[in-house]
Amino acid sequence: MAGVEIEALEELAAREAIRQQLHNYCRAMDRRDDPLGYAVWHDDGTADYGPGIFQGRGRDFVDQVSRNHLRRLAHSHQIATVGIEVAGDRAASEAYVTVRLVSAAGDGFTEELYAGRYLDRWSRRDGRWAVDHRVWVLDFGELDRPVTGHLPGGGSRDTADPSYALFRDLRD
């Protein structure tokens, strides 16, 4: 292969590794898989969700979200429209994010919906892409008033979720 083709393949591989890490982040948040969440950041990686929300190490942010999700009935993090630029062992990404949180309220529940973007600086260290620094940009948020009803189930907010068995079976 020519040098230009190899560089193009390396850039594609970097973009895919970063996309996978973004997926890992959502999975870690929704399944409360803290070790998976920790691995999205480098050990010295940081997160800035704004004053009064969170500013500090990525690992500590994962811990905070995991505790917060214990008081929720359901939560879902989704990422779409990801733009990534790669420059050697460094990269930057902008990912559009939707977060939905459901909490108990009286005989019903409330829903919070947040839409925003993750502005991430990445680096590849020892062959692994991870976040050096994340900034959360909130574009809008909504709070729906209590609604009486029952939330359907099927999934699990931990590693007992059926998706873990799916991928484990593939590896076995």
mmCIF file with all atom_site columns, C-alpha atoms in Angstrom:
data_model
loop_
_atom_site.group_PDB
_atom_site.id
_atom_site.type_symbol
_atom_site.label_atom_id
_atom_site.label_alt_id
_atom_site.label_comp_id
_atom_site.label_asym_id
_atom_site.label_entity_id
_atom_site.label_seq_id
_atom_site.pdbx_PDB_ins_code
_atom_site.Cartn_x
_atom_site.Cartn_y
_atom_site.Cartn_z
_atom_site.occupancy
_atom_site.B_iso_or_equiv
_atom_site.pdbx_formal_charge
_atom_site.auth_seq_id
_atom_site.auth_comp_id
_atom_site.auth_asym_id
_atom_site.auth_atom_id
_atom_site.pdbx_PDB_model_num
ATOM 1   C CA . MET A 1 1   ? 0.000   0.000   0.000  1.00 0.00 ? 1   MET A CA 1
ATOM 2   C CA . ALA A 1 2   ? 1.084   3.527   -0.684 1.00 0.00 ? 2   ALA A CA 1
ATOM 3   C CA . GLY A 1 3   ? 1.880   5.861   2.208  1.00 0.00 ? 3   GLY A CA 1
ATOM 4   C CA . VAL A 1 4   ? -1.206  7.993   1.542  1.00 0.00 ? 4   VAL A CA 1
ATOM 5   C CA . GLU A 1 5   ? -3.465  4.924   1.725  1.00 0.00 ? 5   GLU A CA 1
ATOM 6   C CA . ILE A 1 6   ? -1.885  3.809   5.001  1.00 0.00 ? 6   ILE A CA 1
ATOM 7   C CA . GLU A 1 7   ? -2.371  7.291   6.491  1.00 0.00 ? 7   GLU A CA 1
ATOM 8   C CA . ALA A 1 8   ? -6.020  7.274   5.376  1.00 0.00 ? 8   ALA A CA 1
ATOM 9   C CA . LEU A 1 9   ? -6.577  3.855   6.974  1.00 0.00 ? 9   LEU A CA 1
ATOM 10  C CA . GLU A 1 10  ? -4.889  4.988   10.197 1.00 0.00 ? 10  GLU A CA 1
ATOM 11  C CA . GLU A 1 11  ? -7.158  8.043   10.329 1.00 0.00 ? 11  GLU A CA 1
ATOM 12  C CA . LEU A 1 12  ? -10.240 5.869   9.740  1.00 0.00 ? 12  LEU A CA 1
ATOM 13  C CA . ALA A 1 13  ? -9.114  3.516   12.508 1.00 0.00 ? 13  ALA A CA 1
ATOM 14  C CA . ALA A 1 14  ? -8.640  6.488   14.863 1.00 0.00 ? 14  ALA A CA 1
ATOM 15  C CA . ARG A 1 15  ? -12.103 7.847   14.045 1.00 0.00 ? 15  ARG A CA 1
ATOM 16  C CA . GLU A 1 16  ? -13.669 4.439   14.664 1.00 0.00 ? 16  GLU A CA 1
ATOM 17  C CA . ALA A 1 17  ? -11.825 4.013   17.981 1.00 0.00 ? 17  ALA A CA 1
ATOM 18  C CA . ILE A 1 18  ? -13.136 7.414   19.101 1.00 0.00 ? 18  ILE A CA 1
ATOM 19  C CA . ARG A 1 19  ? -16.693 6.569   17.977 1.00 0.00 ? 19  ARG A CA 1
ATOM 20  C CA . GLN A 1 20  ? -16.450 3.324   19.947 1.00 0.00 ? 20  GLN A CA 1
ATOM 21  C CA . GLN A 1 21  ? -15.339 5.236   23.035 1.00 0.00 ? 21  GLN A CA 1
ATOM 22  C CA . LEU A 1 22  ? -18.348 7.570   22.666 1.00 0.00 ? 22  LEU A CA 1
ATOM 23  C CA . HIS A 1 23  ? -20.559 4.477   22.469 1.00 0.00 ? 23  HIS A CA 1
ATOM 24  C CA . ASN A 1 24  ? -18.776 3.030   25.515 1.00 0.00 ? 24  ASN A CA 1
ATOM 25  C CA . TYR A 1 25  ? -19.520 6.217   27.441 1.00 0.00 ? 25  TYR A CA 1
ATOM 26  C CA . CYS A 1 26  ? -23.282 5.990   26.794 1.00 0.00 ? 26  CYS A CA 1
ATOM 27  C CA . ARG A 1 27  ? -23.314 2.286   27.595 1.00 0.00 ? 27  ARG A CA 1
ATOM 28  C CA . ALA A 1 28  ? -21.360 2.880   30.804 1.00 0.00 ? 28  ALA A CA 1
ATOM 29  C CA . MET A 1 29  ? -23.749 5.622   31.937 1.00 0.00 ? 29  MET A CA 1
ATOM 30  C CA . ASP A 1 30  ? -26.938 3.686   31.168 1.00 0.00 ? 30  ASP A CA 1
ATOM 31  C CA . ARG A 1 31  ? -25.767 0.305   32.467 1.00 0.00 ? 31  ARG A CA 1
ATOM 32  C CA . ARG A 1 32  ? -23.896 1.844   35.412 1.00 0.00 ? 32  ARG A CA 1
ATOM 33  C CA . ASP A 1 33  ? -20.743 0.053   34.237 1.00 0.00 ? 33  ASP A CA 1
ATOM 34  C CA . ASP A 1 34  ? -18.214 2.233   36.049 1.00 0.00 ? 34  ASP A CA 1
ATOM 35  C CA . PRO A 1 35  ? -15.030 0.441   34.840 1.00 0.00 ? 35  PRO A CA 1
ATOM 36  C CA . LEU A 1 36  ? -16.169 0.919   31.224 1.00 0.00 ? 36  LEU A CA 1
ATOM 37  C CA . GLY A 1 37  ? -16.846 4.584   31.977 1.00 0.00 ? 37  GLY A CA 1
ATOM 38  C CA . TYR A 1 38  ? -13.433 5.075   33.567 1.00 0.00 ? 38  TYR A CA 1
ATOM 39  C CA . ALA A 1 39  ? -11.772 3.675   30.428 1.00 0.00 ? 39  ALA A CA 1
ATOM 40  C CA . VAL A 1 40  ? -13.286 6.421   28.265 1.00 0.00 ? 40  VAL A CA 1
ATOM 41  C CA . TRP A 1 41  ? -10.945 8.931   29.940 1.00 0.00 ? 41  TRP A CA 1
ATOM 42  C CA . HIS A 1 42  ? -7.197  8.872   30.381 1.00 0.00 ? 42  HIS A CA 1
ATOM 43  C CA . ASP A 1 43  ? -6.305  8.719   34.091 1.00 0.00 ? 43  ASP A CA 1
ATOM 44  C CA . ASP A 1 44  ? -5.571  12.461  34.045 1.00 0.00 ? 44  ASP A CA 1
ATOM 45  C CA . GLY A 1 45  ? -8.535  13.253  31.766 1.00 0.00 ? 45  GLY A CA 1
ATOM 46  C CA . THR A 1 46  ? -10.956 15.933  32.911 1.00 0.00 ? 46  THR A CA 1
ATOM 47  C CA . ALA A 1 47  ? -14.599 16.878  32.441 1.00 0.00 ? 47  ALA A CA 1
ATOM 48  C CA . ASP A 1 48  ? -16.214 20.309  32.589 1.00 0.00 ? 48  ASP A CA 1
ATOM 49  C CA . TYR A 1 49  ? -20.005 20.239  32.827 1.00 0.00 ? 49  TYR A CA 1
ATOM 50  C CA . GLY A 1 50  ? -20.065 23.772  34.201 1.00 0.00 ? 50  GLY A CA 1
ATOM 51  C CA . PRO A 1 51  ? -19.780 25.404  37.628 1.00 0.00 ? 51  PRO A CA 1
ATOM 52  C CA . GLY A 1 52  ? -22.162 23.873  40.130 1.00 0.00 ? 52  GLY A CA 1
ATOM 53  C CA . ILE A 1 53  ? -22.595 20.714  38.063 1.00 0.00 ? 53  ILE A CA 1
ATOM 54  C CA . PHE A 1 54  ? -19.153 19.132  37.721 1.00 0.00 ? 54  PHE A CA 1
ATOM 55  C CA . GLN A 1 55  ? -15.577 20.173  36.993 1.00 0.00 ? 55  GLN A CA 1
ATOM 56  C CA . GLY A 1 56  ? -12.852 17.634  37.672 1.00 0.00 ? 56  GLY A CA 1
ATOM 57  C CA . ARG A 1 57  ? -11.445 14.245  36.740 1.00 0.00 ? 57  ARG A CA 1
ATOM 58  C CA . GLY A 1 58  ? -13.381 12.095  34.281 1.00 0.00 ? 58  GLY A CA 1
ATOM 59  C CA . ARG A 1 59  ? -13.252 9.160   36.683 1.00 0.00 ? 59  ARG A CA 1
ATOM 60  C CA . ASP A 1 60  ? -14.875 11.265  39.411 1.00 0.00 ? 60  ASP A CA 1
ATOM 61  C CA . PHE A 1 61  ? -17.588 12.351  36.978 1.00 0.00 ? 61  PHE A CA 1
ATOM 62  C CA . VAL A 1 62  ? -18.414 8.703   36.235 1.00 0.00 ? 62  VAL A CA 1
ATOM 63  C CA . ASP A 1 63  ? -18.741 8.098   39.989 1.00 0.00 ? 63  ASP A CA 1
ATOM 64  C CA . GLN A 1 64  ? -21.031 11.121  40.396 1.00 0.00 ? 64  GLN A CA 1
ATOM 65  C CA . VAL A 1 65  ? -23.319 10.084  37.528 1.00 0.00 ? 65  VAL A CA 1
ATOM 66  C CA . SER A 1 66  ? -23.450 6.495   38.768 1.00 0.00 ? 66  SER A CA 1
ATOM 67  C CA . ARG A 1 67  ? -24.622 7.677   42.202 1.00 0.00 ? 67  ARG A CA 1
ATOM 68  C CA . ASN A 1 68  ? -27.112 10.089  40.622 1.00 0.00 ? 68  ASN A CA 1
ATOM 69  C CA . HIS A 1 69  ? -28.605 7.326   38.496 1.00 0.00 ? 69  HIS A CA 1
ATOM 70  C CA . LEU A 1 70  ? -29.357 5.233   41.584 1.00 0.00 ? 70  LEU A CA 1
ATOM 71  C CA . ARG A 1 71  ? -32.215 7.626   42.378 1.00 0.00 ? 71  ARG A CA 1
ATOM 72  C CA . ARG A 1 72  ? -33.655 7.453   38.847 1.00 0.00 ? 72  ARG A CA 1
ATOM 73  C CA . LEU A 1 73  ? -36.231 5.020   37.511 1.00 0.00 ? 73  LEU A CA 1
ATOM 74  C CA . ALA A 1 74  ? -34.674 5.105   34.051 1.00 0.00 ? 74  ALA A CA 1
ATOM 75  C CA . HIS A 1 75  ? -32.045 6.975   32.066 1.00 0.00 ? 75  HIS A CA 1
ATOM 76  C CA . SER A 1 76  ? -30.873 6.992   28.473 1.00 0.00 ? 76  SER A CA 1
ATOM 77  C CA . HIS A 1 77  ? -27.863 8.667   26.853 1.00 0.00 ? 77  HIS A CA 1
ATOM 78  C CA . GLN A 1 78  ? -27.708 8.848   23.057 1.00 0.00 ? 78  GLN A CA 1
ATOM 79  C CA . ILE A 1 79  ? -25.084 10.298  20.761 1.00 0.00 ? 79  ILE A CA 1
ATOM 80  C CA . ALA A 1 80  ? -25.556 11.243  17.111 1.00 0.00 ? 80  ALA A CA 1
ATOM 81  C CA . THR A 1 81  ? -24.013 13.553  14.534 1.00 0.00 ? 81  THR A CA 1
ATOM 82  C CA . VAL A 1 82  ? -20.392 13.062  15.512 1.00 0.00 ? 82  VAL A CA 1
ATOM 83  C CA . GLY A 1 83  ? -17.690 15.138  13.866 1.00 0.00 ? 83  GLY A CA 1
ATOM 84  C CA . ILE A 1 84  ? -14.084 14.044  14.403 1.00 0.00 ? 84  ILE A CA 1
ATOM 85  C CA . GLU A 1 85  ? -10.802 15.580  13.267 1.00 0.00 ? 85  GLU A CA 1
ATOM 86  C CA . VAL A 1 86  ? -7.575  13.626  13.742 1.00 0.00 ? 86  VAL A CA 1
ATOM 87  C CA . ALA A 1 87  ? -4.039  15.051  13.819 1.00 0.00 ? 87  ALA A CA 1
ATOM 88  C CA . GLY A 1 88  ? -1.574  12.238  14.477 1.00 0.00 ? 88  GLY A CA 1
ATOM 89  C CA . ASP A 1 89  ? -2.017  11.088  18.083 1.00 0.00 ? 89  ASP A CA 1
ATOM 90  C CA . ARG A 1 90  ? -4.433  13.914  18.905 1.00 0.00 ? 90  ARG A CA 1
ATOM 91  C CA . ALA A 1 91  ? -8.048  14.454  17.920 1.00 0.00 ? 91  ALA A CA 1
ATOM 92  C CA . ALA A 1 92  ? -11.061 16.633  18.599 1.00 0.00 ? 92  ALA A CA 1
ATOM 93  C CA . SER A 1 93  ? -14.719 15.675  18.380 1.00 0.00 ? 93  SER A CA 1
ATOM 94  C CA . GLU A 1 94  ? -18.114 17.299  18.644 1.00 0.00 ? 94  GLU A CA 1
ATOM 95  C CA . ALA A 1 95  ? -20.929 14.870  19.460 1.00 0.00 ? 95  ALA A CA 1
ATOM 96  C CA . TYR A 1 96  ? -24.594 15.833  19.700 1.00 0.00 ? 96  TYR A CA 1
ATOM 97  C CA . VAL A 1 97  ? -26.132 14.300  22.818 1.00 0.00 ? 97  VAL A CA 1
ATOM 98  C CA . THR A 1 98  ? -29.628 13.637  24.129 1.00 0.00 ? 98  THR A CA 1
ATOM 99  C CA . VAL A 1 99  ? -30.094 12.575  27.752 1.00 0.00 ? 99  VAL A CA 1
ATOM 100 C CA . ARG A 1 100 ? -33.441 11.491  29.181 1.00 0.00 ? 100 ARG A CA 1
ATOM 101 C CA . LEU A 1 101 ? -33.859 10.950  32.931 1.00 0.00 ? 101 LEU A CA 1
ATOM 102 C CA . VAL A 1 102 ? -36.999 9.571   34.606 1.00 0.00 ? 102 VAL A CA 1
ATOM 103 C CA . SER A 1 103 ? -37.618 9.984   38.340 1.00 0.00 ? 103 SER A CA 1
ATOM 104 C CA . ALA A 1 104 ? -40.417 8.963   40.700 1.00 0.00 ? 104 ALA A CA 1
ATOM 105 C CA . ALA A 1 105 ? -42.851 11.738  41.658 1.00 0.00 ? 105 ALA A CA 1
ATOM 106 C CA . GLY A 1 106 ? -45.859 10.896  43.802 1.00 0.00 ? 106 GLY A CA 1
ATOM 107 C CA . ASP A 1 107 ? -47.863 8.176   42.061 1.00 0.00 ? 107 ASP A CA 1
ATOM 108 C CA . GLY A 1 108 ? -46.212 8.894   38.709 1.00 0.00 ? 108 GLY A CA 1
ATOM 109 C CA . PHE A 1 109 ? -42.934 10.148  37.381 1.00 0.00 ? 109 PHE A CA 1
ATOM 110 C CA . THR A 1 110 ? -41.187 13.169  35.899 1.00 0.00 ? 110 THR A CA 1
ATOM 111 C CA . GLU A 1 111 ? -39.007 13.256  32.832 1.00 0.00 ? 111 GLU A CA 1
ATOM 112 C CA . GLU A 1 112 ? -36.000 15.475  32.214 1.00 0.00 ? 112 GLU A CA 1
ATOM 113 C CA . LEU A 1 113 ? -34.688 15.888  28.682 1.00 0.00 ? 113 LEU A CA 1
ATOM 114 C CA . TYR A 1 114 ? -31.374 17.525  27.899 1.00 0.00 ? 114 TYR A CA 1
ATOM 115 C CA . ALA A 1 115 ? -29.878 18.156  24.475 1.00 0.00 ? 115 ALA A CA 1
ATOM 116 C CA . GLY A 1 116 ? -26.360 19.379  24.026 1.00 0.00 ? 116 GLY A CA 1
ATOM 117 C CA . ARG A 1 117 ? -22.904 18.548  22.785 1.00 0.00 ? 117 ARG A CA 1
ATOM 118 C CA . TYR A 1 118 ? -19.723 16.940  24.053 1.00 0.00 ? 118 TYR A CA 1
ATOM 119 C CA . LEU A 1 119 ? -16.678 18.878  22.874 1.00 0.00 ? 119 LEU A CA 1
ATOM 120 C CA . ASP A 1 120 ? -13.857 16.410  23.466 1.00 0.00 ? 120 ASP A CA 1
ATOM 121 C CA . ARG A 1 121 ? -10.087 16.572  23.136 1.00 0.00 ? 121 ARG A CA 1
ATOM 122 C CA . TRP A 1 122 ? -8.618  13.097  22.653 1.00 0.00 ? 122 TRP A CA 1
ATOM 123 C CA . SER A 1 123 ? -5.181  11.560  22.532 1.00 0.00 ? 123 SER A CA 1
ATOM 124 C CA . ARG A 1 124 ? -3.784  8.158   21.732 1.00 0.00 ? 124 ARG A CA 1
ATOM 125 C CA . ARG A 1 125 ? -1.452  6.888   24.445 1.00 0.00 ? 125 ARG A CA 1
ATOM 126 C CA . ASP A 1 126 ? 0.052   3.427   24.340 1.00 0.00 ? 126 ASP A CA 1
ATOM 127 C CA . GLY A 1 127 ? -2.232  2.662   21.390 1.00 0.00 ? 127 GLY A CA 1
ATOM 128 C CA . ARG A 1 128 ? -5.480  3.625   23.193 1.00 0.00 ? 128 ARG A CA 1
ATOM 129 C CA . TRP A 1 129 ? -7.682  6.599   22.346 1.00 0.00 ? 129 TRP A CA 1
ATOM 130 C CA . ALA A 1 130 ? -9.272  8.286   25.376 1.00 0.00 ? 130 ALA A CA 1
ATOM 131 C CA . VAL A 1 131 ? -10.551 11.693  26.451 1.00 0.00 ? 131 VAL A CA 1
ATOM 132 C CA . ASP A 1 132 ? -8.084  14.293  27.694 1.00 0.00 ? 132 ASP A CA 1
ATOM 133 C CA . HIS A 1 133 ? -10.765 16.926  28.309 1.00 0.00 ? 133 HIS A CA 1
ATOM 134 C CA . ARG A 1 134 ? -14.528 17.165  27.789 1.00 0.00 ? 134 ARG A CA 1
ATOM 135 C CA . VAL A 1 135 ? -16.708 20.262  27.802 1.00 0.00 ? 135 VAL A CA 1
ATOM 136 C CA . TRP A 1 136 ? -20.502 19.785  28.001 1.00 0.00 ? 136 TRP A CA 1
ATOM 137 C CA . VAL A 1 137 ? -22.467 22.432  26.095 1.00 0.00 ? 137 VAL A CA 1
ATOM 138 C CA . LEU A 1 138 ? -26.164 22.490  27.024 1.00 0.00 ? 138 LEU A CA 1
ATOM 139 C CA . ASP A 1 139 ? -28.312 23.590  24.088 1.00 0.00 ? 139 ASP A CA 1
ATOM 140 C CA . PHE A 1 140 ? -31.668 23.120  25.866 1.00 0.00 ? 140 PHE A CA 1
ATOM 141 C CA . GLY A 1 141 ? -33.385 21.239  28.662 1.00 0.00 ? 141 GLY A CA 1
ATOM 142 C CA . GLU A 1 142 ? -36.978 20.404  29.553 1.00 0.00 ? 142 GLU A CA 1
ATOM 143 C CA . LEU A 1 143 ? -38.765 19.094  32.628 1.00 0.00 ? 143 LEU A CA 1
ATOM 144 C CA . ASP A 1 144 ? -42.126 17.365  32.170 1.00 0.00 ? 144 ASP A CA 1
ATOM 145 C CA . ARG A 1 145 ? -44.502 17.433  35.108 1.00 0.00 ? 145 ARG A CA 1
ATOM 146 C CA . PRO A 1 146 ? -45.575 14.256  36.903 1.00 0.00 ? 146 PRO A CA 1
ATOM 147 C CA . VAL A 1 147 ? -47.357 11.729  34.769 1.00 0.00 ? 147 VAL A CA 1
ATOM 148 C CA . THR A 1 148 ? -49.250 8.789   36.225 1.00 0.00 ? 148 THR A CA 1
ATOM 149 C CA . GLY A 1 149 ? -48.253 5.537   34.662 1.00 0.00 ? 149 GLY A CA 1
ATOM 150 C CA . HIS A 1 150 ? -45.987 2.560   34.624 1.00 0.00 ? 150 HIS A CA 1
ATOM 151 C CA . LEU A 1 151 ? -42.609 2.409   32.914 1.00 0.00 ? 151 LEU A CA 1
ATOM 152 C CA . PRO A 1 152 ? -42.177 -0.680  30.745 1.00 0.00 ? 152 PRO A CA 1
ATOM 153 C CA . GLY A 1 153 ? -39.076 -2.733  31.428 1.00 0.00 ? 153 GLY A CA 1
ATOM 154 C CA . GLY A 1 154 ? -36.864 -5.389  29.933 1.00 0.00 ? 154 GLY A CA 1
ATOM 155 C CA . GLY A 1 155 ? -33.422 -3.898  30.290 1.00 0.00 ? 155 GLY A CA 1
ATOM 156 C CA . SER A 1 156 ? -31.262 -3.691  33.371 1.00 0.00 ? 156 SER A CA 1
ATOM 157 C CA . ARG A 1 157 ? -29.241 -0.732  34.613 1.00 0.00 ? 157 ARG A CA 1
ATOM 158 C CA . ASP A 1 158 ? -26.178 -2.876  35.278 1.00 0.00 ? 158 ASP A CA 1
ATOM 159 C CA . THR A 1 159 ? -24.101 -5.628  33.682 1.00 0.00 ? 159 THR A CA 1
ATOM 160 C CA . ALA A 1 160 ? -27.044 -8.067  34.009 1.00 0.00 ? 160 ALA A CA 1
ATOM 161 C CA . ASP A 1 161 ? -28.530 -6.267  30.971 1.00 0.00 ? 161 ASP A CA 1
ATOM 162 C CA . PRO A 1 162 ? -29.167 -8.704  28.065 1.00 0.00 ? 162 PRO A CA 1
ATOM 163 C CA . SER A 1 163 ? -26.721 -6.801  25.829 1.00 0.00 ? 163 SER A CA 1
ATOM 164 C CA . TYR A 1 164 ? -23.790 -8.038  27.930 1.00 0.00 ? 164 TYR A CA 1
ATOM 165 C CA . ALA A 1 165 ? -24.770 -11.680 27.300 1.00 0.00 ? 165 ALA A CA 1
ATOM 166 C CA . LEU A 1 166 ? -25.113 -10.956 23.577 1.00 0.00 ? 166 LEU A CA 1
ATOM 167 C CA . PHE A 1 167 ? -21.510 -9.806  23.243 1.00 0.00 ? 167 PHE A CA 1
ATOM 168 C CA . ARG A 1 168 ? -20.151 -12.329 25.768 1.00 0.00 ? 168 ARG A CA 1
ATOM 169 C CA . ASP A 1 169 ? -21.714 -15.165 23.718 1.00 0.00 ? 169 ASP A CA 1
ATOM 170 C CA . LEU A 1 170 ? -20.021 -13.818 20.592 1.00 0.00 ? 170 LEU A CA 1
ATOM 171 C CA . ARG A 1 171 ? -16.608 -13.975 22.280 1.00 0.00 ? 171 ARG A CA 1
ATOM 172 C CA . ASP A 1 172 ? -17.098 -17.475 23.750 1.00 0.00 ? 172 ASP A CA 1
#
